[in-house]
């Protein structure tokens, strides 16, 4: 059973550029959430996708956008990169409440992350 | 709003028990989680507890929840050097699945 996968593993970009990160959820999961983890900090919620729509968003600017595909995989796009965008970007997958039901599995599984460095 | 706090560092001797503490502010929290992160790696879900439970045990791990004080703890029995990592407390509230994390507790196990 494949877990959550992310690509690429590492990425180096310069200020002002744009970047796209990719995530494939755990088999059977339909919801993808993205988190940013700066060095020495806990992960911060960026947004969540379900049924190809953004369902919830954290405190991140519009430079951060995403997409979910019919196969439940997802992309995170960041435009006009800033030095402060350097971080580990984590993708997490889970089952939506509507899918799992009240007695379902509430676990959220994380991928290994993409390390983004902005110079 | 949601806020989760943890102490930054804990050092224990191999074979002793470790207790990592966490406090949260959101009274509508529904699920509380413990994740483990090793250097350069993603987050590994260790265990979670429903907010209507007081305790959950899973092999060497015991989670205690004091909902009145909004206090969560993770006890690791017979701590091993492989348990050295950063441990994150996290809470989920609301109808969606946004999870709010603490800043993490670095556990150092001394052989």
Short mmCIF file of C-alpha atoms in Angstrom, two decimals, chain B residues 46-102:
data_model
loop_
_atom_site.label_atom_id
_atom_site.label_comp_id
_atom_site.label_asym_id
_atom_site.label_seq_id
_atom_site.Cartn_x
_atom_site.Cartn_y
_atom_site.Cartn_z
CA UNK B 46 2.13 7.95 16.43
CA UNK B 47 -1.33 8.03 17.94
CA UNK B 48 -4.40 10.18 18.40
CA UNK B 49 -7.18 10.52 20.91
CA UNK B 50 -10.78 11.65 20.64
CA UNK B 51 -11.64 14.63 22.81
CA UNK B 52 -14.24 12.59 24.71
CA UNK B 53 -11.58 10.14 25.92
CA UNK B 54 -9.30 10.49 28.94
CA UNK B 55 -6.63 7.98 28.06
CA UNK B 56 -5.40 5.83 25.23
CA UNK B 57 -2.68 3.20 25.38
CA UNK B 58 -0.85 1.78 22.39
CA UNK B 59 2.08 -0.52 23.22
CA UNK B 60 4.77 1.72 24.79
CA UNK B 61 2.73 4.89 24.26
CA UNK B 62 0.17 6.29 26.68
CA UNK B 63 -1.79 9.43 25.90
CA UNK B 64 -3.55 11.29 28.71
CA UNK B 65 -6.07 14.05 28.04
CA UNK B 66 -7.32 16.54 30.64
CA UNK B 67 -10.02 18.33 28.72
CA UNK B 68 -10.84 20.70 31.58
CA UNK B 69 -7.27 22.02 31.67
CA UNK B 70 -6.76 21.53 27.90
CA UNK B 71 -3.65 19.49 28.66
CA UNK B 72 -2.37 16.54 26.65
CA UNK B 73 0.58 14.33 27.46
CA UNK B 74 2.47 11.51 25.74
CA UNK B 75 4.27 8.96 27.87
CA UNK B 76 6.83 6.69 26.23
CA UNK B 77 7.71 3.70 28.39
CA UNK B 78 11.20 2.15 28.27
CA UNK B 79 12.55 4.94 26.06
CA UNK B 80 15.08 3.81 23.47
CA UNK B 81 17.73 5.72 21.51
CA UNK B 82 15.58 5.24 18.42
CA UNK B 83 12.93 7.37 20.10
CA UNK B 84 15.19 10.43 19.78
CA UNK B 85 13.27 12.83 17.54
CA UNK B 86 11.02 15.88 17.61
CA UNK B 87 7.51 15.19 18.86
CA UNK B 88 4.63 17.37 17.75
CA UNK B 89 1.32 17.74 19.49
CA UNK B 90 -1.53 18.76 17.17
CA UNK B 91 -5.22 19.40 17.39
CA UNK B 92 -8.08 19.30 14.93
CA UNK B 93 -11.26 21.25 15.35
CA UNK B 94 -14.18 22.20 13.23
CA UNK B 95 -15.85 20.41 10.42
CA UNK B 96 -12.84 20.37 8.15
CA UNK B 97 -9.53 18.70 8.72
CA UNK B 98 -7.16 21.58 9.38
CA UNK B 99 -4.68 20.44 12.00
CA UNK B 100 -2.86 22.97 14.19
CA UNK B 101 0.59 21.95 15.38
CA UNK B 102 2.71 22.94 18.33
#
